[in-house]
PDB file of C-alpha atoms and ligand atoms in Angstrom:
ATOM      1  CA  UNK A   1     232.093 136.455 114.650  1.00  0.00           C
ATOM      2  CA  UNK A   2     229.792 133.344 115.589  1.00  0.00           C
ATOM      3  CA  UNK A   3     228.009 133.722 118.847  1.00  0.00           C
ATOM      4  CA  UNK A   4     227.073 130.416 120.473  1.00  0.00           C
ATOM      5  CA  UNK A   5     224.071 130.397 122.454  1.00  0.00           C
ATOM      6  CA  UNK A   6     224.670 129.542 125.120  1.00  0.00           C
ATOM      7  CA  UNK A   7     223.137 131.321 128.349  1.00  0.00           C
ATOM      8  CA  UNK A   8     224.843 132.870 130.629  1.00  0.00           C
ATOM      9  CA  UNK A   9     226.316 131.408 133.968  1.00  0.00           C
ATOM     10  CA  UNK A  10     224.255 132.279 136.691  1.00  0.00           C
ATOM     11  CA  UNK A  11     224.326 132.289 140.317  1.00  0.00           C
ATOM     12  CA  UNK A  12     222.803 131.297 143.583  1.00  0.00           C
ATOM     13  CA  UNK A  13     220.392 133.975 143.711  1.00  0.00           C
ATOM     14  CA  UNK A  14     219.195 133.086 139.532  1.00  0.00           C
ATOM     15  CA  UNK A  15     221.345 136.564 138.270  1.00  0.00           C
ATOM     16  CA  UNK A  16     223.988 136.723 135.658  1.00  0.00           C
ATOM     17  CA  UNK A  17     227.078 136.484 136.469  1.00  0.00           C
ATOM     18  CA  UNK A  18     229.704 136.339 133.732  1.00  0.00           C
ATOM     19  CA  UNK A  19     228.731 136.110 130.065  1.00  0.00           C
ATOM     20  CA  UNK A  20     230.003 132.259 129.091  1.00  0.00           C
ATOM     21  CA  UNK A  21     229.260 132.786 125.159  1.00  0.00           C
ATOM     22  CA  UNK A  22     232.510 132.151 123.235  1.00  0.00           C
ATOM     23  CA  UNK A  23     232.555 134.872 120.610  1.00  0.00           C
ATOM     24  CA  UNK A  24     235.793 133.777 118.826  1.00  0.00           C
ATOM     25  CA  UNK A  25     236.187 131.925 114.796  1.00  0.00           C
ATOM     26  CA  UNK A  26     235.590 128.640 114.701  1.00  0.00           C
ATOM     27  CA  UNK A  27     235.628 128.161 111.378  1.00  0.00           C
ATOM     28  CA  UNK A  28     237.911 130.367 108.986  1.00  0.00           C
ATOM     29  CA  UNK A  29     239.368 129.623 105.050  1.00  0.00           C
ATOM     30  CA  UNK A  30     238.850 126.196 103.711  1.00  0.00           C
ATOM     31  CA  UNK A  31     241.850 123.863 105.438  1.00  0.00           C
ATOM     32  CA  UNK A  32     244.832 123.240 103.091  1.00  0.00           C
ATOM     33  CA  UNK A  33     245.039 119.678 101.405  1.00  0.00           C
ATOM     34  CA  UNK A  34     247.540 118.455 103.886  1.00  0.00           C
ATOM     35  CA  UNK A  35     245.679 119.898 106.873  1.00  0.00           C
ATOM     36  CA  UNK A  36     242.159 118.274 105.724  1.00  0.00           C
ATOM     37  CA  UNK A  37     244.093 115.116 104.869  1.00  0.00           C
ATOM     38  CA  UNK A  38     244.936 115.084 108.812  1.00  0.00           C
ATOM     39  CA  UNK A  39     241.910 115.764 110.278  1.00  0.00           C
ATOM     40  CA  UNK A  40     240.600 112.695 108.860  1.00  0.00           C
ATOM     41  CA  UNK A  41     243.359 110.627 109.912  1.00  0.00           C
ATOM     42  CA  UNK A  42     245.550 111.557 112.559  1.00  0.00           C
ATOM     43  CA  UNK A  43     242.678 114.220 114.837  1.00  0.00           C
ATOM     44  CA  UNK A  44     240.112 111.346 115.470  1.00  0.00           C
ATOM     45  CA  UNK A  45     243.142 109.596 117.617  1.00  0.00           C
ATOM     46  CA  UNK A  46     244.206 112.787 119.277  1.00  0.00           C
ATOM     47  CA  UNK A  47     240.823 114.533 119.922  1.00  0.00           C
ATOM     48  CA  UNK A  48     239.472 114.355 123.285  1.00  0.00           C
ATOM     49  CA  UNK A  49     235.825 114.056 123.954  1.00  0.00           C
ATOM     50  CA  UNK A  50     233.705 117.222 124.827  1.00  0.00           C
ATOM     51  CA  UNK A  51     232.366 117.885 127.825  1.00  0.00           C
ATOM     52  CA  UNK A  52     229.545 115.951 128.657  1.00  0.00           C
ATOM     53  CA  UNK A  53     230.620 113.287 125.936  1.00  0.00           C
ATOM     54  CA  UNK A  54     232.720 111.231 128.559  1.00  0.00           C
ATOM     55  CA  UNK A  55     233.792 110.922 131.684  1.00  0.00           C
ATOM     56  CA  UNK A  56     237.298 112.551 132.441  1.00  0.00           C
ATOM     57  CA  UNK A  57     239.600 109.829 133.988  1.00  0.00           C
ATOM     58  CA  UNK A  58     240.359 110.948 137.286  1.00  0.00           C
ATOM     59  CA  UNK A  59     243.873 110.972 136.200  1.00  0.00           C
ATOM     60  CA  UNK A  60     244.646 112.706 133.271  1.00  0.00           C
ATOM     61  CA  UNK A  61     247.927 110.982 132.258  1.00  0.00           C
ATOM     62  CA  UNK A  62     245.829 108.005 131.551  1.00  0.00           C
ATOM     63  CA  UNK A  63     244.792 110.091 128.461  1.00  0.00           C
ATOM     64  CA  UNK A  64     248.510 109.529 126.963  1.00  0.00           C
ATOM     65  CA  UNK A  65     249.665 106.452 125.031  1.00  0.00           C
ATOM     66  CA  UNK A  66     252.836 106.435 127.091  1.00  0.00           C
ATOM     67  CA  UNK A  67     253.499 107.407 130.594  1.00  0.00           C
ATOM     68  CA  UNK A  68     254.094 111.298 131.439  1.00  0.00           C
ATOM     69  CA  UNK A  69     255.294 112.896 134.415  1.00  0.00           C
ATOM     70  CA  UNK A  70     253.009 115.649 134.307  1.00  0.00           C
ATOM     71  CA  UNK A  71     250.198 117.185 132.208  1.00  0.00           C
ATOM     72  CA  UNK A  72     250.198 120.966 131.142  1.00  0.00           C
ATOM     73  CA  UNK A  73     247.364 122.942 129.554  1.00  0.00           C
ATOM     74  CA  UNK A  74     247.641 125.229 126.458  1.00  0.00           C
ATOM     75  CA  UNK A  75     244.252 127.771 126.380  1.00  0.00           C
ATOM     76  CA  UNK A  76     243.759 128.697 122.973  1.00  0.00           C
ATOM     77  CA  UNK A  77     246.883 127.626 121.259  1.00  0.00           C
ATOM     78  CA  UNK A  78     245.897 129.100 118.151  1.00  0.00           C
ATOM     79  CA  UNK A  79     248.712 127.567 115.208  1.00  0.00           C
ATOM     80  CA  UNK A  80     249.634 125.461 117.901  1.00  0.00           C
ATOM     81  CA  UNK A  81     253.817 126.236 117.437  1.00  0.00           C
ATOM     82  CA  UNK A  82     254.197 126.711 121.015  1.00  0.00           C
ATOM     83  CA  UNK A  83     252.139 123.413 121.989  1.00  0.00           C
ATOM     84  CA  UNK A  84     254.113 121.601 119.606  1.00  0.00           C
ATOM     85  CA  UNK A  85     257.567 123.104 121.025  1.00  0.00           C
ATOM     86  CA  UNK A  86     256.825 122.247 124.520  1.00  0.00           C
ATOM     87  CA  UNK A  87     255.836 118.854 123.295  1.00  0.00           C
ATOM     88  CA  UNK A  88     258.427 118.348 121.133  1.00  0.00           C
ATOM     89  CA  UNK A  89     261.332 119.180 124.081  1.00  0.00           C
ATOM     90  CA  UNK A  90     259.404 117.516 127.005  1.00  0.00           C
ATOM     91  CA  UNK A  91     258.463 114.249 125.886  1.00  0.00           C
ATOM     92  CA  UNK A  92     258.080 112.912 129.184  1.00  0.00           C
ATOM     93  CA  UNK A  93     254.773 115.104 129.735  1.00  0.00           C
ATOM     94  CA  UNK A  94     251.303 115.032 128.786  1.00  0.00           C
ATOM     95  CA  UNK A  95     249.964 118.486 126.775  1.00  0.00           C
ATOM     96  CA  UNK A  96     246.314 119.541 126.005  1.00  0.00           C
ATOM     97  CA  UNK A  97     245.716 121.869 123.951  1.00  0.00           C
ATOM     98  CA  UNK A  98     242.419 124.036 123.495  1.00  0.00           C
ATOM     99  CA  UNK A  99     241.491 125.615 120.869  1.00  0.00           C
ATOM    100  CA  UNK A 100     237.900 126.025 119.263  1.00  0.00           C
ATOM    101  CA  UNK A 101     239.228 127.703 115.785  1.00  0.00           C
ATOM    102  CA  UNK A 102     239.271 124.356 113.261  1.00  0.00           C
ATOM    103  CA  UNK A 103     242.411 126.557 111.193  1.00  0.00           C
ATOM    104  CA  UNK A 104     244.254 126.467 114.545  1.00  0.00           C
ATOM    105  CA  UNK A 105     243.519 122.904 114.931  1.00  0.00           C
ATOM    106  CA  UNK A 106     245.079 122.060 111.060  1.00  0.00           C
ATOM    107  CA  UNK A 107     248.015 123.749 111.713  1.00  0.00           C
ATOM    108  CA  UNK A 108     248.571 122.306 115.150  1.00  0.00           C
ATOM    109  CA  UNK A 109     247.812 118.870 113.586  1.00  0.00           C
ATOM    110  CA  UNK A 110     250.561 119.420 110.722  1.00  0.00           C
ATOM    111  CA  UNK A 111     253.218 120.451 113.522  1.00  0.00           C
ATOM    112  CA  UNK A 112     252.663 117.138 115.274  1.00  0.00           C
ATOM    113  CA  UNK A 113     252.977 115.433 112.288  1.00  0.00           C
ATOM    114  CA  UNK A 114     256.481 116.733 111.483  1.00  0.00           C
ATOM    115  CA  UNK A 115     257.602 116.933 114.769  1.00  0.00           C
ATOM    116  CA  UNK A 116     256.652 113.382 115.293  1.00  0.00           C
ATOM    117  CA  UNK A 117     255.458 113.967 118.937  1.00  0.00           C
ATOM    118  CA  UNK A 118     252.878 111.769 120.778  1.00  0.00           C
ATOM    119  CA  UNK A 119     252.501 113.430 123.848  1.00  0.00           C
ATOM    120  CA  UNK A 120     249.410 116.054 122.747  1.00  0.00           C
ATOM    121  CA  UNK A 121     246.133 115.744 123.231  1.00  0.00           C
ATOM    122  CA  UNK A 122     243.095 118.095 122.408  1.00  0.00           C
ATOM    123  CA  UNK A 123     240.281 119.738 123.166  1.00  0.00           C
ATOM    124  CA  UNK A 124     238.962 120.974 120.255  1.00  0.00           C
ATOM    125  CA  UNK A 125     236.418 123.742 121.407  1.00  0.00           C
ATOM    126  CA  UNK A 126     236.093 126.140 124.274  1.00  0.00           C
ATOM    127  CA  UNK A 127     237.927 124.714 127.408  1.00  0.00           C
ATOM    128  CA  UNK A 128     235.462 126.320 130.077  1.00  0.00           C
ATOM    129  CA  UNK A 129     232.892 124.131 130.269  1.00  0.00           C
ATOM    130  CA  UNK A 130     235.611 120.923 130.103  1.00  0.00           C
ATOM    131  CA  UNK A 131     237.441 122.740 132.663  1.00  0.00           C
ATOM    132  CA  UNK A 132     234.564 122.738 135.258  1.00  0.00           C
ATOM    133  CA  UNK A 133     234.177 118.367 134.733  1.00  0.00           C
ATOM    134  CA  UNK A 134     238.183 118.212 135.524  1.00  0.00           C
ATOM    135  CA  UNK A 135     239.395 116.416 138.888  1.00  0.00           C
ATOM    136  CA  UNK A 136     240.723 118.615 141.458  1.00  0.00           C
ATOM    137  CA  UNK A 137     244.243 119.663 141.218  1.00  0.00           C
ATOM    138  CA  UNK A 138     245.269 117.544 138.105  1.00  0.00           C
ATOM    139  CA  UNK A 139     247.318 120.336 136.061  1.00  0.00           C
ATOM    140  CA  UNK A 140     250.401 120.899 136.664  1.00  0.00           C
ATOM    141  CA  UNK A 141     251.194 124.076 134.559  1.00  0.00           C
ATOM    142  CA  UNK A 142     248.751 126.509 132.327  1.00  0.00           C
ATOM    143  CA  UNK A 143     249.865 128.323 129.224  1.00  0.00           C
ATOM    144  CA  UNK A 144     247.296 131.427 128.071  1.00  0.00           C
ATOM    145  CA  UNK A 145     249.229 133.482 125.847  1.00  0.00           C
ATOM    146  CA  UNK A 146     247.843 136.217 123.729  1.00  0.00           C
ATOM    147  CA  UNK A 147     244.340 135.435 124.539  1.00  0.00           C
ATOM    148  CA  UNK A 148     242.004 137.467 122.489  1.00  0.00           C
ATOM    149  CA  UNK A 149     242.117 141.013 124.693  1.00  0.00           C
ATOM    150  CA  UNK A 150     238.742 142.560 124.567  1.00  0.00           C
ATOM    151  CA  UNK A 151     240.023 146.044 124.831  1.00  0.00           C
ATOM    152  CA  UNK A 152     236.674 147.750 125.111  1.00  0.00           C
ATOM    153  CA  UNK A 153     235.447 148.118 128.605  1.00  0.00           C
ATOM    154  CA  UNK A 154     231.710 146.914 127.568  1.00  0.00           C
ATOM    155  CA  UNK A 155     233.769 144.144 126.166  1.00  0.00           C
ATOM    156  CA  UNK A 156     235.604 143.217 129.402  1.00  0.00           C
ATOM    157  CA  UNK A 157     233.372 140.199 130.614  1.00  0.00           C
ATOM    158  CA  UNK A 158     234.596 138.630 127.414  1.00  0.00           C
ATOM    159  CA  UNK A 159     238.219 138.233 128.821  1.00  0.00           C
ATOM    160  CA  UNK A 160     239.189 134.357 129.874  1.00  0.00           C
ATOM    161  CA  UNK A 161     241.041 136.178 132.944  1.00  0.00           C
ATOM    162  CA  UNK A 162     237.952 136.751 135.289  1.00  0.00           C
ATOM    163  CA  UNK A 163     237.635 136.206 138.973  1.00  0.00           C
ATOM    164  CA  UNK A 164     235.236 132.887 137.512  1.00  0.00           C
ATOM    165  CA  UNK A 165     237.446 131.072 135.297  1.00  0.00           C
ATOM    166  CA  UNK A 166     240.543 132.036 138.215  1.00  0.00           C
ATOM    167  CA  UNK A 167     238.523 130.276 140.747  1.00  0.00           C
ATOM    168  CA  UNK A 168     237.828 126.918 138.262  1.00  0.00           C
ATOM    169  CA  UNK A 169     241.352 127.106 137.326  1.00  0.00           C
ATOM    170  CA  UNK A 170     242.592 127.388 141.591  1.00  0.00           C
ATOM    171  CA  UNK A 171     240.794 124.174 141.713  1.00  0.00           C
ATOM    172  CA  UNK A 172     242.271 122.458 138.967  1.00  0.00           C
ATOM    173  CA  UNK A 173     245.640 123.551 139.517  1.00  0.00           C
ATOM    174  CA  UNK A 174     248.082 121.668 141.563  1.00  0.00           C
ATOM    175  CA  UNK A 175     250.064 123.481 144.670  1.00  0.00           C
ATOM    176  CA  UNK A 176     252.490 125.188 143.489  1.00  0.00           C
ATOM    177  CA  UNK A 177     252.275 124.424 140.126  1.00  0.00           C
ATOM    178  CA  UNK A 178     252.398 128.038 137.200  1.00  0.00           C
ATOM    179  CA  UNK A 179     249.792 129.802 135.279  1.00  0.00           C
ATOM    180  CA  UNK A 180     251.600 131.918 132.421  1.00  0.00           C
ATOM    181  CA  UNK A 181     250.273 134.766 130.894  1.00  0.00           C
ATOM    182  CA  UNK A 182     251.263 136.728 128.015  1.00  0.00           C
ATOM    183  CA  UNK A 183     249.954 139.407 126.229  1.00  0.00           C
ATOM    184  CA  UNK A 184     251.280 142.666 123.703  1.00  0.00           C
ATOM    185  CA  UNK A 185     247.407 144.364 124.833  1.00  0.00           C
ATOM    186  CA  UNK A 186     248.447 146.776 127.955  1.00  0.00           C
ATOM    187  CA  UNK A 187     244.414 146.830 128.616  1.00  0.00           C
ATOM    188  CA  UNK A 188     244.574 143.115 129.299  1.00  0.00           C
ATOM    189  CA  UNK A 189     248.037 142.476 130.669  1.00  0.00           C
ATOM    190  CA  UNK A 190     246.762 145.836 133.745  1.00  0.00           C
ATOM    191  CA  UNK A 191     243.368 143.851 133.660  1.00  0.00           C
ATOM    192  CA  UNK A 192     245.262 140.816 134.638  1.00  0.00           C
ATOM    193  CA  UNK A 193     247.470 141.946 137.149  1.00  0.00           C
ATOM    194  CA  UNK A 194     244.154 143.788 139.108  1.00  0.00           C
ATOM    195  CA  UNK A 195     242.552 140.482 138.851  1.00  0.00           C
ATOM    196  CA  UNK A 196     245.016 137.720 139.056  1.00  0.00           C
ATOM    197  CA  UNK A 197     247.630 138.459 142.189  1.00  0.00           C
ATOM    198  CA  UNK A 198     244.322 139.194 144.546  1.00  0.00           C
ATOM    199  CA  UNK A 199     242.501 136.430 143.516  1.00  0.00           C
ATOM    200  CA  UNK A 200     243.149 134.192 147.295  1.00  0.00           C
ATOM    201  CA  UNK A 201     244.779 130.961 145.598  1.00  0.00           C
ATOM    202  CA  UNK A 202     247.477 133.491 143.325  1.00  0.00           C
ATOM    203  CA  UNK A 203     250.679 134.815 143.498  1.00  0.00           C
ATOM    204  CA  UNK A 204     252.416 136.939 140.671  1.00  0.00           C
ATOM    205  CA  UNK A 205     255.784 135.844 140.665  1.00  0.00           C
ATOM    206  CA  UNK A 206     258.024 138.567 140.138  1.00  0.00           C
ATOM    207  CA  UNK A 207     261.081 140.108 141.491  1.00  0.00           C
ATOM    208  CA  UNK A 208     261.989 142.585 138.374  1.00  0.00           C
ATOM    209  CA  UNK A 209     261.306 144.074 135.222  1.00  0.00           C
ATOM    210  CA  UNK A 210     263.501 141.412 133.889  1.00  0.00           C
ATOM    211  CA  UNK A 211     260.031 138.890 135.087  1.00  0.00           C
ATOM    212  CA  UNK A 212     257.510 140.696 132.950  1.00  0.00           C
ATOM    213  CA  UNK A 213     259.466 141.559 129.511  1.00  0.00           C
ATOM    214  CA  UNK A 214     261.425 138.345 128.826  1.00  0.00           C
ATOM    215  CA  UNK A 215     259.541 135.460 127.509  1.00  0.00           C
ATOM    216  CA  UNK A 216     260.160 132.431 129.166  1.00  0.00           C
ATOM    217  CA  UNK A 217     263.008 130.255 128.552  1.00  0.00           C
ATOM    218  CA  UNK A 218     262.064 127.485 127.678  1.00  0.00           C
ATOM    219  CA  UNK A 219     258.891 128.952 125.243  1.00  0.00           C
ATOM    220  CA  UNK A 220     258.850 129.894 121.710  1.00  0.00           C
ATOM    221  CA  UNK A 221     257.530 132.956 120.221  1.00  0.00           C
ATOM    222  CA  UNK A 222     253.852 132.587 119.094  1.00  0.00           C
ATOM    223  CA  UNK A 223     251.873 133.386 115.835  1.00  0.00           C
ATOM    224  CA  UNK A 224     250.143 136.062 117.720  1.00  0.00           C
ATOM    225  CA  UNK A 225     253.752 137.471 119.828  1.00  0.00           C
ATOM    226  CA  UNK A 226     255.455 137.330 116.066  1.00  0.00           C
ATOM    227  CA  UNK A 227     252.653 139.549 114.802  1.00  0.00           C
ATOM    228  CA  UNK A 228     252.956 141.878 118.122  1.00  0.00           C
ATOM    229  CA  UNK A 229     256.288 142.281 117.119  1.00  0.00           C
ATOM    230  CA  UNK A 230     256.123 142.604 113.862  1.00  0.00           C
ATOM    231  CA  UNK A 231     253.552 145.747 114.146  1.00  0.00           C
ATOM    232  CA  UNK A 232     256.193 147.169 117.144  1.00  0.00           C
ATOM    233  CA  UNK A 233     253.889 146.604 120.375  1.00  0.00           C
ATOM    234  CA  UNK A 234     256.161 144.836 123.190  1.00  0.00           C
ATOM    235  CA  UNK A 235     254.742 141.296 124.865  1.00  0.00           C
ATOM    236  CA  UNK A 236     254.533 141.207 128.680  1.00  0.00           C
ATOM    237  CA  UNK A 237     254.622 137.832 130.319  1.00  0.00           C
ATOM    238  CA  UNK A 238     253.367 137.033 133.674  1.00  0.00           C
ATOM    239  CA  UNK A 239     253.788 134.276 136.011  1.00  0.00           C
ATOM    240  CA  UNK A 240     251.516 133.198 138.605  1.00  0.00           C
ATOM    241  CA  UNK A 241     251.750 130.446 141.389  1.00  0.00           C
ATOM    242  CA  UNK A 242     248.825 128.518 142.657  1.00  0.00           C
ATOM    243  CA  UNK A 243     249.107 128.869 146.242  1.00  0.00           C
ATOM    244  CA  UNK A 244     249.416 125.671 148.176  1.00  0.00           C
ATOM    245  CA  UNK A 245     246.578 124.736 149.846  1.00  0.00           C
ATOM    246  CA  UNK A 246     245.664 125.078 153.398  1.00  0.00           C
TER     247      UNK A 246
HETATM  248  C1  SAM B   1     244.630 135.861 119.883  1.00  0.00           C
HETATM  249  S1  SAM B   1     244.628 134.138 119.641  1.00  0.00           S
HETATM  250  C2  SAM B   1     246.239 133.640 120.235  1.00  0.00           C
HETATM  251  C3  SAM B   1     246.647 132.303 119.745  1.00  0.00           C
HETATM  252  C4  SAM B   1     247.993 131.772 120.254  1.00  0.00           C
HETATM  253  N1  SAM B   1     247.974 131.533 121.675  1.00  0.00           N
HETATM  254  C5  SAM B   1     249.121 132.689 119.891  1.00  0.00           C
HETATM  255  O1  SAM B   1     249.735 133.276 120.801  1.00  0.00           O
HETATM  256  O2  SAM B   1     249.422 132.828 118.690  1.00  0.00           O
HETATM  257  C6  SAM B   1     243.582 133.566 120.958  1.00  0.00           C
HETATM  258  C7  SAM B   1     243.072 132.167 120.710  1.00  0.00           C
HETATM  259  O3  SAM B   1     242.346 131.723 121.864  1.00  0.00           O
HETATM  260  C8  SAM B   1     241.264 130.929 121.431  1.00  0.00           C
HETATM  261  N2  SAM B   1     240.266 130.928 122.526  1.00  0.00           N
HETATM  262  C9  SAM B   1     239.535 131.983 122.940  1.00  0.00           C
HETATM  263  N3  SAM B   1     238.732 131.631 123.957  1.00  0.00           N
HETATM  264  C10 SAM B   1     238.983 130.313 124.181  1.00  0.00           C
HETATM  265  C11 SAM B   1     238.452 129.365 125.098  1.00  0.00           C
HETATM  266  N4  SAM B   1     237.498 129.719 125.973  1.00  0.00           N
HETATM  267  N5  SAM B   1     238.900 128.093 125.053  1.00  0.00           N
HETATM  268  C12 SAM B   1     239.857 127.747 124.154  1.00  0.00           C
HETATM  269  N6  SAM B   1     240.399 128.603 123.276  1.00  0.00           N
HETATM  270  C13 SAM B   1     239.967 129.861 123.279  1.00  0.00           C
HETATM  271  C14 SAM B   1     240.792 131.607 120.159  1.00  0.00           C
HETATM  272  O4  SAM B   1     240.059 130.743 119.323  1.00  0.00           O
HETATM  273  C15 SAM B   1     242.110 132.064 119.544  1.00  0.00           C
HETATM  274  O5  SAM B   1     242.597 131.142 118.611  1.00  0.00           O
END
């Protein structure tokens, strides 16, 4: 695993806070012909600048060729088949996905080309520090499913789910609007729920079990769900509300 070095986040008082190294791939086999073929061609017009390359327009539907109603986030979309669904059967909104593993990004790029869509954009590279230059309250739904888990306690600053990354995403989050979560890793999906429905701008929403072991509706199952399933461990999926605001 590549270790960027970045230092860690720090706060008022100069300590460490939360380790912000990303400790994912981002590199993996050598891309397919096809895959390769698109990166040259169709990623330039679809890849969004980094942070600190550009400004982010203060309204991100401006980022879309056409207009959208909304714009929803994907965090770590890995193939990409669930970006690409959601694009594919709501053309009238805006998706970004992020996703720092280049293999991801092929395979994400060959699914827009069949599918034909136009309404993705992405971030190719760890969201945080993009998510911290976004406008306030200019999402309108978040998508983190099957994030890598970090099982291991010493591990467990490594999870995206922290009381940190909650707080940048309260602010970036519209009232009202959903953060899913999903996850077949019962360490993360318990670390979630004690972190998530306390944080002050979340709600889980759930009424039954039916809430937490039926994937949504309207989603598709996911490289990483398809392997859960295929090596028998059961997906959870949580929904959380961002809290209107006072
Ligand atoms: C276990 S995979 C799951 C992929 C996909 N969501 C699925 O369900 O098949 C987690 C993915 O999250 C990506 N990832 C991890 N941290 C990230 C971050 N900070 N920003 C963007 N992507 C991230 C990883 O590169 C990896 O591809």
């Amino acid at each position: 695993m590549s270790e960027t070095p970045v230092p860690p986040a720090e706060n008022a008082d100069d300590k460490p806070m939360i380790d912000t190294r990303f400790y994912g791939r981002r590199k993996g086999k050598a891309l397919k012909a096809g895959q390769k073929a698109l990166m040259e061609t169709l990623y330039p017009r679809l890849r969004l600048p980094l942070a600190g390359e550009a400004e982010v327009p203060t309204d991100l539907k401006a980022l879309f060729p056409r207009p959208v109603q909304e714009v929803w986030l994907e965090i770590g979309f890995g193939g990409g088949e669930h970006l690409a669904h959601q694009a594919d059967t709501h053309p009238d909104i805006g998706l970004i996905g992020a996703e720092p593993f280049v293999n991801g990004i092929g395979k994400l790029l060959k699914h827009i080309d069949e599918k034909g869509v136009e309404n993705i954009r992405i971030y190719g590279e760890d969201i945080r520090p993009w998510l911290k230059e976004l406008p306030d309250a200019c999402l309108d739904k978040v998508f983190l499913l099957f994030p890598d888990p970090w099982p291991k306690t010493r591990h467990a600053d490594r999870r995206f789910v922290n009381p940190w990354n909650l707080d940048v995403l309260a602010r970036v989050m519209k009232d009202n609007t959903l953060f899913r979560v999903a996850s077949d890793d019962m360490t993360y999906i318990r670390h979630t729920l004690s972190v998530v429905p306390v944080h002050p701008e979340f709600d889980w929403l759930v009424s039954g079990p039916e809430d937490w072991r039926v994937r949504w509706p309207d989603a598709i199952e996911s490289r990483y769900e398809a392997k859960a399933h295929r090596e028998g461990r059961t997906p959870k999926y949580l929904t959380f509300r961002r809290r209107p605001r006072a």
